[in-house]
Amino acid sequence: MTTGAHHPARPTQAVVLAGGQGSRLRPYTDDRPKPMVEIPGTGTPIIGHQLAWLAAEGVTDAVVSCGHLAEVLQEWLESADLPLKVTTVVEKEPLGRGGGLKYAAAHLPHTDRPWYATNGDIWTRFSLRDMAAFHAERDATATLALARPRIPWGAVETDAFGHITDFIEAPPSPYLINAGVYVFSAAFTGLLPDRGDHERTTFPRLAREKRLAGFPLPQGAYWRAIDTAKDLTEAAKELAAQRG
C-alpha cells in the first residue's frame, strides 16, 4: 500500500453530524448542542475529541452539520485551535437524517472522492485507515463501523430446569450495532434521499445489493455513544482508569 494524500482508499474528508437536540442529556444541552457537551475531566467537548481523532487518521477537511443551537457550536469551532479545516453548514429546514447527510456532503471539498462520516455524539478511538482499507477491499458503496455494546443491566443464566446458575454484570450484547461511524464511496452521496432517513431507504437497498459492508470494531477499541448523563459519568470514569 502506498501512502500519500491521494491514496484512493483513504478519505481525507469527513462529515460530522452535530445537529441533534440531545434532549436526554438535559440540563447539559439546555444551552449547547449535544456535541458541545464536555467529557468531564478533559476540558474538551465531544466534537473536539472527534476532530482530533479524524485529523490523526489523515482527515484534512471536515464539514460539521449543525442544527440545535448551531451558533454555540460555530462560535466554539471558530475560536478553537483545530488540527484540520472545518466548514459548518446549517439546514434551513429539517431534511431528516439522510437529507441532512446529503446536504452536508455537498459541501465537501472533493465530491468525487470517498469520505468518512460520524454522528456527533460518538466518542471512540480505532483505526479509520483500517476501516477504509476494509471498505476498499470489499468494493463497498458504504461501510458501517459495528460495535458490541455492553447491556446496561445485569443478566441471569439459568439451566434447563429453571435454576439460576449465574449472574453476569453488564454483559456484552450478542448483537452488533451501528456504531455511528462510516466510510462512503463518492457514489454514495447520489443515493441519499433529499429528505428523509437513509437508514430506512438507502442502507436497506445497498444491503440487498450486497454493497453495504460492516466493519467490526477491533477487540479492545474504545467506543461510547454519549446519550445520557450516565454516559458522561461512565466516560469520565473510563478516562480516569486509562490515565491511571
Coordinates of N, CA and C in Angstrom, one line a residue:
M1 N 0.8 -1.2 0.0 CA 0.0 0.0 0.0 C 0.9 1.2 0.0
T2 N 0.6 2.1 -0.9 CA 1.4 3.4 -0.9 C 0.7 4.4 0.0
T3 N 1.5 5.3 0.5 CA 0.9 6.3 1.3 C 0.8 7.6 0.5
G4 N 0.2 8.6 1.0 CA 0.1 9.8 0.3 C -1.3 10.4 0.4
A5 N -1.5 11.7 0.2 CA -2.7 12.3 0.4 C -3.8 11.8 -0.5
H6 N -3.4 11.3 -1.7 CA -4.4 10.9 -2.7 C -4.6 9.4 -2.8
H7 N -4.2 8.7 -1.8 CA -4.4 7.3 -1.8 C -5.9 7.0 -1.9
P8 N -6.4 6.3 -3.0 CA -7.8 6.3 -3.3 C -8.7 5.7 -2.2
A9 N -8.1 4.8 -1.4 CA -8.8 4.1 -0.4 C -8.9 4.9 0.9
R10 N -8.2 6.0 1.0 CA -8.1 6.7 2.3 C -8.7 8.0 2.2
P11 N -9.9 8.2 2.7 CA -10.5 9.5 2.7 C -9.7 10.5 3.4
T12 N -9.7 11.8 3.0 CA -9.1 12.9 3.7 C -10.2 13.9 4.1
Q13 N -11.4 13.5 3.9 CA -12.5 14.5 4.2 C -13.6 13.7 5.0
A14 N -14.4 14.5 5.8 CA -15.4 13.8 6.7 C -16.5 14.8 7.0
V15 N -17.7 14.2 7.2 CA -18.8 14.9 7.7 C -19.1 14.5 9.1
V16 N -19.3 15.5 10.0 CA -19.7 15.3 11.4 C -21.2 15.8 11.6
L17 N -22.1 14.8 11.9 CA -23.5 15.2 12.1 C -23.7 15.7 13.5
A18 N -23.8 17.0 13.7 CA -23.8 17.6 15.0 C -25.1 18.3 15.3
G19 N -26.2 17.9 14.7 CA -27.4 18.7 14.8 C -28.5 18.2 15.8
G20 N -28.1 17.2 16.5 CA -29.2 16.6 17.4 C -29.6 17.4 18.6
Q21 N -30.8 17.2 19.0 CA -31.3 18.0 20.2 C -30.7 17.6 21.5
G22 N -30.3 16.3 21.7 CA -29.7 15.9 22.9 C -30.7 16.0 24.1
S23 N -32.0 15.8 23.9 CA -32.9 16.0 25.0 C -32.7 15.1 26.2
R24 N -32.1 13.9 26.0 CA -31.8 13.0 27.1 C -30.6 13.4 27.9
L25 N -29.9 14.4 27.4 CA -28.7 14.9 28.1 C -29.0 16.2 28.9
R26 N -30.2 16.6 28.9 CA -30.5 17.8 29.7 C -30.2 17.6 31.2
P27 N -29.7 18.6 31.9 CA -29.6 20.0 31.6 C -28.4 20.4 30.8
Y28 N -27.5 19.5 30.5 CA -26.2 19.8 29.8 C -26.5 20.5 28.5
T29 N -27.6 20.1 27.8 CA -27.9 20.5 26.5 C -28.9 21.7 26.4
D30 N -29.2 22.3 27.6 CA -30.1 23.4 27.6 C -29.5 24.6 26.9
D31 N -28.2 24.8 27.0 CA -27.6 25.9 26.4 C -26.5 25.6 25.4
R32 N -26.5 24.3 25.0 CA -25.5 23.9 24.0 C -25.9 22.7 23.3
P33 N -25.5 22.5 22.0 CA -25.9 21.3 21.3 C -25.1 20.1 21.9
K34 N -25.6 18.9 21.7 CA -25.0 17.7 22.3 C -23.5 17.5 22.0
P35 N -23.0 17.8 20.8 CA -21.6 17.6 20.6 C -20.7 18.6 21.4
M36 N -21.3 19.7 21.9 CA -20.6 20.7 22.7 C -20.5 20.3 24.2
V37 N -21.1 19.2 24.6 CA -21.1 18.8 26.0 C -19.6 18.3 26.2
E38 N -19.1 18.8 27.3 CA -17.7 18.4 27.7 C -17.6 17.0 28.3
I39 N -16.6 16.2 27.9 CA -16.3 15.0 28.6 C -15.7 15.4 29.9
P40 N -16.3 15.1 31.1 CA -15.7 15.5 32.4 C -14.2 15.2 32.5
G41 N -13.5 16.1 33.0 CA -12.1 15.9 33.2 C -11.2 16.2 32.0
T42 N -11.7 16.5 30.9 CA -10.9 16.7 29.7 C -10.9 18.2 29.3
G43 N -11.9 19.0 29.7 CA -12.0 20.4 29.3 C -12.3 20.5 27.8
T44 N -12.6 19.4 27.1 CA -12.9 19.5 25.7 C -14.2 18.9 25.4
P45 N -15.0 19.5 24.5 CA -16.3 19.0 24.2 C -16.1 17.7 23.3
I46 N -17.2 16.9 23.2 CA -17.1 15.7 22.4 C -16.6 16.0 21.0
I47 N -17.1 17.0 20.3 CA -16.7 17.3 19.0 C -15.2 17.6 18.9
G48 N -14.6 18.2 19.9 CA -13.2 18.4 19.9 C -12.4 17.1 19.9
H49 N -12.8 16.2 20.7 CA -12.2 14.8 20.7 C -12.3 14.2 19.3
Q50 N -13.5 14.3 18.7 CA -13.8 13.7 17.4 C -12.9 14.3 16.3
L51 N -12.8 15.7 16.3 CA -12.0 16.3 15.2 C -10.5 16.0 15.4
A52 N -10.0 15.9 16.6 CA -8.6 15.5 16.9 C -8.4 14.1 16.3
W53 N -9.3 13.2 16.6 CA -9.2 11.8 16.1 C -9.2 11.7 14.6
L54 N -10.1 12.5 13.9 CA -10.2 12.5 12.5 C -8.9 13.0 11.9
A55 N -8.4 14.1 12.5 CA -7.1 14.6 12.0 C -6.0 13.6 12.1
A56 N -5.9 12.9 13.3 CA -4.9 11.9 13.5 C -5.0 10.8 12.5
E57 N -6.2 10.6 11.9 CA -6.4 9.5 11.0 C -6.3 10.0 9.5
G58 N -5.7 11.2 9.3 CA -5.4 11.6 8.0 C -6.5 12.5 7.3
V59 N -7.5 13.0 8.1 CA -8.5 13.8 7.6 C -8.0 15.3 7.6
T60 N -8.1 16.0 6.5 CA -7.7 17.4 6.4 C -8.8 18.4 6.4
D61 N -10.0 17.9 6.0 CA -11.2 18.8 5.8 C -12.4 18.1 6.4
A62 N -13.1 18.8 7.3 CA -14.4 18.3 7.9 C -15.5 19.3 7.7
V63 N -16.7 18.8 7.4 CA -17.9 19.6 7.3 C -18.7 19.2 8.5
V64 N -19.0 20.2 9.4 CA -19.8 19.9 10.5 C -21.3 20.4 10.3
S65 N -22.2 19.5 10.3 CA -23.6 19.8 10.1 C -24.3 20.2 11.4
C66 N -24.7 21.4 11.6 CA -25.2 22.0 12.8 C -26.7 22.1 12.7
G67 N -27.4 22.1 13.9 CA -28.8 22.2 14.0 C -29.2 23.0 15.2
H68 N -29.6 22.2 16.3 CA -29.9 22.8 17.6 C -28.8 23.6 18.1
L69 N -29.1 24.9 18.4 CA -28.1 25.9 19.0 C -26.9 25.9 18.2
A70 N -27.0 26.0 16.9 CA -25.9 26.0 15.9 C -24.8 27.0 16.2
E71 N -25.3 28.2 16.7 CA -24.3 29.3 16.9 C -23.3 29.0 18.0
V72 N -23.8 28.3 19.0 CA -22.8 27.9 20.1 C -21.7 27.0 19.5
L73 N -22.1 26.1 18.7 CA -21.1 25.2 18.1 C -20.2 26.0 17.1
Q74 N -20.8 26.8 16.3 CA -20.0 27.6 15.3 C -19.0 28.5 16.0
E75 N -19.4 29.2 17.1 CA -18.5 30.1 17.9 C -17.3 29.3 18.4
W76 N -17.6 28.1 19.0 CA -16.5 27.3 19.5 C -15.5 26.9 18.4
L77 N -16.1 26.4 17.3 CA -15.2 26.0 16.2 C -14.4 27.1 15.7
E78 N -14.9 28.3 15.6 CA -14.2 29.5 15.1 C -13.0 29.9 16.1
S79 N -13.3 29.7 17.4 CA -12.3 30.1 18.4 C -11.3 29.1 18.7
A80 N -11.6 27.8 18.5 CA -10.7 26.7 18.9 C -9.5 26.6 17.9
D81 N -8.4 26.1 18.4 CA -7.2 25.8 17.6 C -7.4 24.4 17.1
L82 N -7.9 24.2 15.9 CA -8.3 22.9 15.4 C -7.2 22.3 14.5
P83 N -7.0 21.0 14.5 CA -6.0 20.4 13.7 C -6.3 20.1 12.2
L84 N -7.5 20.7 11.8 CA -7.9 20.5 10.4 C -8.8 21.6 10.0
K85 N -9.1 21.7 8.7 CA -10.0 22.7 8.2 C -11.5 22.3 8.4
V86 N -12.2 23.2 9.0 CA -13.6 22.9 9.3 C -14.6 23.9 8.6
T87 N -15.6 23.4 8.0 CA -16.7 24.2 7.4 C -17.9 23.8 8.1
T88 N -18.8 24.8 8.5 CA -20.1 24.4 9.1 C -21.2 24.7 8.1
V89 N -22.2 23.8 8.2 CA -23.4 24.0 7.4 C -24.6 23.9 8.4
V90 N -25.7 24.7 8.1 CA -26.9 24.6 8.8 C -28.1 24.4 7.9
E91 N -28.9 23.4 8.1 CA -30.0 23.1 7.3 C -31.0 24.2 7.5
K92 N -31.5 24.8 6.4 CA -32.5 25.9 6.5 C -33.9 25.4 7.0
E93 N -34.1 24.1 6.7 CA -35.3 23.4 7.2 C -34.9 22.0 7.4
P94 N -35.6 21.3 8.3 CA -35.2 19.9 8.7 C -35.4 19.0 7.4
L95 N -34.3 18.3 7.1 CA -34.2 17.4 5.9 C -34.3 16.0 6.3
G96 N -34.3 15.6 7.6 CA -34.2 14.2 8.0 C -32.7 13.8 8.0
R97 N -32.5 12.6 8.5 CA -31.1 12.2 8.7 C -30.4 12.0 7.3
G98 N -31.1 11.4 6.4 CA -30.5 11.2 5.1 C -30.3 12.5 4.3
G99 N -31.4 13.3 4.3 CA -31.3 14.6 3.6 C -30.2 15.5 4.2
G100 N -30.1 15.5 5.5 CA -29.0 16.3 6.2 C -27.6 15.8 5.8
L101 N -27.5 14.5 5.7 CA -26.2 13.9 5.3 C -25.8 14.4 3.9
K102 N -26.8 14.3 3.0 CA -26.6 14.7 1.6 C -26.3 16.2 1.5
Y103 N -27.0 17.0 2.2 CA -26.7 18.4 2.2 C -25.3 18.8 2.7
A104 N -24.9 18.1 3.8 CA -23.5 18.3 4.3 C -22.5 17.8 3.3
A105 N -22.7 16.7 2.7 CA -21.8 16.1 1.8 C -21.5 17.0 0.6
A106 N -22.5 17.7 0.2 CA -22.4 18.6 -1.0 C -21.4 19.7 -0.7
H107 N -21.0 19.9 0.6 CA -20.0 21.0 0.9 C -18.6 20.4 1.1
L108 N -18.4 19.1 0.9 CA -17.1 18.5 1.0 C -16.2 19.1 -0.2
P109 N -14.9 19.2 0.1 CA -14.1 19.8 -1.0 C -13.9 18.9 -2.2
H110 N -14.0 17.6 -2.0 CA -13.8 16.7 -3.2 C -15.0 15.7 -3.3
T111 N -16.0 16.2 -4.0 CA -17.2 15.4 -4.1 C -17.0 14.1 -5.0
D112 N -15.9 14.0 -5.6 CA -15.6 12.8 -6.5 C -14.7 11.8 -5.7
R113 N -14.5 12.0 -4.4 CA -13.6 11.1 -3.6 C -14.4 10.5 -2.4
P114 N -13.9 9.4 -1.9 CA -14.6 8.9 -0.7 C -14.5 9.8 0.5
W115 N -15.4 9.5 1.5 CA -15.4 10.3 2.7 C -15.9 9.5 3.9
Y116 N -15.5 10.0 5.1 CA -16.0 9.5 6.3 C -17.2 10.3 6.8
A117 N -18.0 9.7 7.7 CA -19.0 10.4 8.4 C -19.1 9.8 9.8
T118 N -19.4 10.7 10.8 CA -19.6 10.2 12.1 C -20.7 11.0 12.8
N119 N -21.5 10.3 13.6 CA -22.5 11.0 14.4 C -21.8 11.9 15.5
G120 N -22.4 13.0 15.8 CA -21.7 14.0 16.7 C -21.6 13.6 18.1
D121 N -22.3 12.5 18.5 CA -22.3 12.1 19.9 C -21.5 10.8 20.2
I122 N -20.6 10.5 19.3 CA -19.8 9.2 19.4 C -18.4 9.6 19.9
W123 N -18.0 8.9 21.0 CA -16.6 9.1 21.4 C -15.9 7.8 21.3
T124 N -14.9 7.8 20.3 CA -14.3 6.5 20.0 C -12.9 6.7 19.5
R125 N -12.1 5.6 19.6 CA -10.8 5.6 19.0 C -10.5 4.2 18.4
F126 N -10.3 4.2 17.1 CA -9.9 3.0 16.4 C -9.3 3.4 15.1
S127 N -8.7 2.5 14.3 CA -8.0 2.9 13.0 C -9.0 3.1 11.9
L128 N -9.3 4.4 11.5 CA -10.1 4.7 10.4 C -9.4 4.2 9.1
R129 N -8.1 4.3 9.1 CA -7.4 3.8 7.9 C -7.6 2.3 7.6
D130 N -7.7 1.5 8.7 CA -8.0 0.1 8.6 C -9.4 -0.1 8.0
M131 N -10.3 0.8 8.5 CA -11.7 0.7 8.1 C -11.8 1.1 6.6
A132 N -11.1 2.1 6.2 CA -11.1 2.5 4.8 C -10.5 1.4 3.9
A133 N -9.5 0.7 4.4 CA -8.9 -0.4 3.6 C -9.9 -1.5 3.5
F134 N -10.6 -1.8 4.6 CA -11.7 -2.9 4.6 C -12.8 -2.5 3.6
H135 N -13.2 -1.3 3.6 CA -14.2 -0.7 2.6 C -13.8 -0.9 1.2
A136 N -12.5 -0.6 0.9 CA -12.0 -0.7 -0.5 C -11.8 -2.1 -0.9
E137 N -11.4 -3.0 0.0 CA -11.2 -4.4 -0.3 C -12.5 -5.1 -0.8
R138 N -13.6 -4.6 -0.1 CA -14.9 -5.2 -0.4 C -15.6 -4.5 -1.6
D139 N -15.0 -3.4 -2.1 CA -15.6 -2.6 -3.1 C -17.0 -2.2 -2.7
A140 N -17.2 -1.8 -1.5 CA -18.5 -1.4 -0.9 C -18.8 0.0 -1.3
T141 N -20.1 0.3 -1.4 CA -20.6 1.7 -1.6 C -20.6 2.4 -0.2
A142 N -20.9 1.7 0.8 CA -20.9 2.2 2.2 C -20.5 1.2 3.2
T143 N -19.7 1.6 4.2 CA -19.3 0.7 5.2 C -19.7 1.3 6.6
L144 N -20.3 0.5 7.4 CA -20.7 0.9 8.8 C -19.7 0.3 9.8
A145 N -19.2 1.1 10.7 CA -18.5 0.5 11.9 C -19.5 -0.2 12.8
L146 N -19.2 -1.3 13.3 CA -20.1 -2.1 14.1 C -19.5 -2.3 15.5
A147 N -20.3 -1.9 16.6 CA -19.8 -2.1 17.9 C -20.7 -3.1 18.7
R148 N -20.1 -3.7 19.7 CA -20.8 -4.6 20.5 C -20.9 -4.0 21.9
P149 N -22.1 -3.3 22.1 CA -22.2 -2.6 23.4 C -22.4 -3.5 24.6
R150 N -22.2 -3.0 25.7 CA -22.5 -3.7 26.9 C -23.9 -3.5 27.3
I151 N -24.6 -4.5 27.7 CA -26.0 -4.4 28.1 C -26.0 -3.7 29.5
P152 N -26.8 -2.6 29.6 CA -26.8 -1.9 30.8 C -27.3 -2.5 32.1
W153 N -27.9 -3.7 31.9 CA -28.5 -4.4 33.1 C -27.7 -5.7 33.3
G154 N -27.8 -6.2 34.5 CA -27.2 -7.5 34.8 C -28.0 -8.6 34.2
A155 N -27.3 -9.6 33.7 CA -28.1 -10.7 33.1 C -28.0 -12.0 34.0
V156 N -29.0 -12.8 33.8 CA -29.1 -14.0 34.6 C -29.0 -15.3 33.7
E157 N -28.2 -16.3 34.1 CA -28.2 -17.5 33.3 C -28.9 -18.6 34.1
T158 N -29.7 -19.4 33.4 CA -30.5 -20.5 34.1 C -30.1 -21.8 33.4
D159 N -30.4 -22.9 34.1 CA -30.2 -24.2 33.4 C -31.6 -24.6 32.9
A160 N -31.6 -25.8 32.2 CA -32.8 -26.3 31.6 C -34.0 -26.5 32.5
F161 N -33.6 -26.7 33.8 CA -34.7 -27.0 34.8 C -35.3 -25.7 35.4
G162 N -34.5 -24.6 35.2 CA -35.0 -23.3 35.7 C -34.3 -22.8 36.9
H163 N -33.2 -23.5 37.3 CA -32.4 -23.0 38.4 C -31.5 -21.9 37.9
I164 N -31.3 -20.8 38.6 CA -30.4 -19.8 38.3 C -29.0 -20.3 38.5
T165 N -28.1 -20.2 37.5 CA -26.7 -20.7 37.6 C -25.7 -19.6 37.8
D166 N -26.0 -18.4 37.3 CA -25.0 -17.3 37.3 C -25.7 -15.9 37.1
F167 N -25.0 -14.9 37.7 CA -25.4 -13.5 37.5 C -24.2 -12.9 36.7
I168 N -24.5 -12.1 35.7 CA -23.4 -11.5 34.9 C -23.7 -10.0 34.8
E169 N -22.8 -9.2 35.4 CA -22.9 -7.7 35.4 C -22.6 -7.2 34.0
A170 N -23.4 -6.4 33.4 CA -23.2 -5.7 32.2 C -22.5 -6.6 31.1
P171 N -23.1 -7.6 30.7 CA -22.5 -8.5 29.7 C -22.5 -7.8 28.3
P172 N -21.5 -8.2 27.4 CA -21.6 -7.7 26.1 C -22.8 -8.2 25.3
S173 N -23.4 -7.4 24.5 CA -24.6 -7.8 23.7 C -24.2 -8.9 22.8
P174 N -25.2 -9.8 22.5 CA -25.0 -10.8 21.5 C -25.0 -10.3 20.1
Y175 N -25.5 -9.0 20.0 CA -25.7 -8.4 18.6 C -24.7 -7.3 18.4
L176 N -24.3 -7.1 17.2 CA -23.5 -5.9 16.8 C -24.5 -4.8 16.4
I177 N -24.1 -3.5 16.7 CA -25.0 -2.4 16.4 C -24.2 -1.4 15.5
N178 N -24.9 -0.6 14.8 CA -24.3 0.5 14.0 C -23.6 1.5 15.0
A179 N -22.3 1.6 14.8 CA -21.5 2.4 15.8 C -21.5 3.9 15.5
G180 N -22.2 4.3 14.4 CA -22.3 5.7 14.1 C -21.0 6.3 13.4
V181 N -20.2 5.4 12.8 CA -19.0 5.9 12.1 C -19.0 5.2 10.7
Y182 N -18.8 5.9 9.6 CA -19.0 5.4 8.3 C -17.9 5.7 7.3
V183 N -17.7 4.8 6.3 CA -16.9 5.2 5.1 C -17.8 5.1 3.9
F184 N -17.9 6.2 3.1 CA -18.7 6.2 2.0 C -17.9 6.4 0.7
S185 N -18.3 5.7 -0.4 CA -17.6 6.0 -1.7 C -18.3 7.3 -2.2
A186 N -17.6 7.9 -3.2 CA -18.1 9.1 -3.8 C -19.5 8.9 -4.3
A187 N -19.8 7.7 -4.9 CA -21.2 7.5 -5.5 C -22.3 7.4 -4.5
F188 N -22.0 7.2 -3.2 CA -23.0 7.1 -2.2 C -23.9 8.3 -2.0
T189 N -23.2 9.5 -2.2 CA -24.0 10.8 -2.0 C -25.2 10.8 -2.9
G190 N -25.1 10.4 -4.1 CA -26.2 10.4 -5.1 C -27.3 9.5 -4.7
L191 N -27.1 8.5 -3.8 CA -28.1 7.5 -3.5 C -28.9 8.0 -2.2
L192 N -28.5 9.1 -1.6 CA -29.2 9.6 -0.4 C -30.4 10.3 -0.8
P193 N -31.5 10.2 0.0 CA -32.7 11.0 -0.2 C -32.5 12.5 0.0
D194 N -33.2 13.3 -0.7 CA -33.1 14.8 -0.5 C -33.7 15.1 0.9
R195 N -34.7 14.3 1.2 CA -35.4 14.4 2.6 C -35.6 13.0 3.1
G196 N -35.6 12.9 4.4 CA -36.0 11.5 4.9 C -34.8 10.8 5.5
D197 N -35.0 9.6 5.8 CA -34.0 8.8 6.6 C -33.3 7.7 5.7
H198 N -32.0 7.9 5.5 CA -31.3 6.9 4.7 C -31.2 5.5 5.3
E199 N -31.4 5.5 6.6 CA -31.3 4.2 7.3 C -32.5 3.3 7.0
R200 N -33.5 3.9 6.5 CA -34.7 3.2 6.2 C -34.8 3.0 4.7
T201 N -34.0 3.7 3.9 CA -34.1 3.6 2.4 C -32.8 3.2 1.8
T202 N -31.8 4.0 1.8 CA -30.6 3.8 1.1 C -29.8 2.6 1.7
F203 N -29.7 2.5 3.0 CA -29.0 1.4 3.6 C -29.6 0.0 3.3
P204 N -30.9 -0.2 3.5 CA -31.5 -1.5 3.2 C -31.4 -1.8 1.7
R205 N -31.5 -0.8 0.8 CA -31.3 -1.1 -0.6 C -29.9 -1.6 -0.9
L206 N -28.9 -0.9 -0.3 CA -27.5 -1.3 -0.6 C -27.2 -2.7 0.0
A207 N -27.9 -3.0 1.2 CA -27.7 -4.3 1.8 C -28.2 -5.4 0.9
R208 N -29.4 -5.2 0.3 CA -30.0 -6.1 -0.7 C -29.1 -6.4 -1.9
E209 N -28.4 -5.3 -2.3 CA -27.5 -5.4 -3.5 C -26.1 -5.8 -3.1
K210 N -25.9 -6.2 -1.8 CA -24.6 -6.6 -1.3 C -23.5 -5.5 -1.5
R211 N -23.9 -4.3 -1.3 CA -22.9 -3.2 -1.5 C -22.7 -2.4 -0.2
L212 N -23.2 -3.0 0.9 CA -23.1 -2.4 2.3 C -22.2 -3.3 3.1
A213 N -21.1 -2.8 3.6 CA -20.2 -3.7 4.4 C -20.3 -3.2 5.9
G214 N -19.9 -4.2 6.8 CA -19.9 -3.9 8.2 C -18.5 -4.2 8.8
F215 N -17.9 -3.2 9.4 CA -16.5 -3.3 9.9 C -16.6 -3.4 11.4
P216 N -16.4 -4.6 12.0 CA -16.5 -4.8 13.4 C -15.3 -4.0 14.1
L217 N -15.6 -3.2 15.1 CA -14.5 -2.5 15.8 C -13.5 -3.5 16.4
P218 N -12.2 -3.2 16.2 CA -11.2 -4.2 16.7 C -11.4 -4.4 18.2
Q219 N -11.0 -5.6 18.6 CA -11.0 -6.0 20.0 C -10.3 -5.0 20.9
G220 N -11.0 -4.5 21.9 CA -10.4 -3.5 22.8 C -10.5 -2.1 22.4
A221 N -11.1 -1.8 21.2 CA -11.2 -0.4 20.8 C -12.2 0.3 21.7
Y222 N -11.9 1.6 22.0 CA -12.8 2.3 22.8 C -14.0 2.9 22.0
W223 N -15.2 2.7 22.5 CA -16.4 3.2 21.8 C -17.5 3.5 22.9
R224 N -18.0 4.7 22.8 CA -19.2 5.0 23.6 C -20.0 6.1 22.9
A225 N -21.3 5.9 22.9 CA -22.3 6.9 22.5 C -22.7 7.7 23.7
I226 N -22.5 9.0 23.6 CA -22.8 9.9 24.7 C -24.3 10.3 24.6
D227 N -25.1 9.6 25.3 CA -26.6 9.8 25.0 C -27.3 10.3 26.3
T228 N -26.7 10.0 27.5 CA -27.4 10.4 28.7 C -26.3 10.9 29.7
A229 N -26.7 11.5 30.8 CA -25.8 11.9 31.8 C -24.9 10.8 32.3
K230 N -25.5 9.6 32.4 CA -24.8 8.4 32.9 C -23.7 8.1 32.0
D231 N -23.9 8.3 30.6 CA -22.8 8.0 29.7 C -21.6 8.9 29.9
L232 N -21.9 10.2 30.3 CA -20.8 11.2 30.6 C -20.0 10.7 31.8
T233 N -20.7 10.3 32.8 CA -20.1 9.8 34.1 C -19.2 8.6 33.8
E234 N -19.8 7.6 33.0 CA -19.0 6.4 32.7 C -17.8 6.8 31.8
A235 N -17.9 7.7 30.9 CA -16.8 8.1 30.0 C -15.7 8.7 30.9
A236 N -16.1 9.5 31.8 CA -15.1 10.2 32.7 C -14.4 9.1 33.5
K237 N -15.1 8.1 34.0 CA -14.5 7.0 34.8 C -13.5 6.2 34.0
E238 N -13.9 5.9 32.8 CA -13.1 5.1 31.8 C -11.8 5.9 31.5
L239 N -12.0 7.2 31.3 CA -10.8 8.0 31.0 C -9.8 8.0 32.2
A240 N -10.4 8.2 33.4 CA -9.5 8.2 34.6 C -8.8 6.9 34.8
A241 N -9.5 5.8 34.5 CA -8.9 4.5 34.5 C -7.7 4.3 33.5
Q242 N -7.9 4.8 32.3 CA -6.9 4.8 31.3 C -5.7 5.6 31.7
R243 N -5.9 6.8 32.3 CA -4.8 7.6 32.7 C -4.1 7.1 33.9
G244 N -4.9 6.4 34.8 CA -4.4 5.8 36.0 C -3.5 4.7 35.7

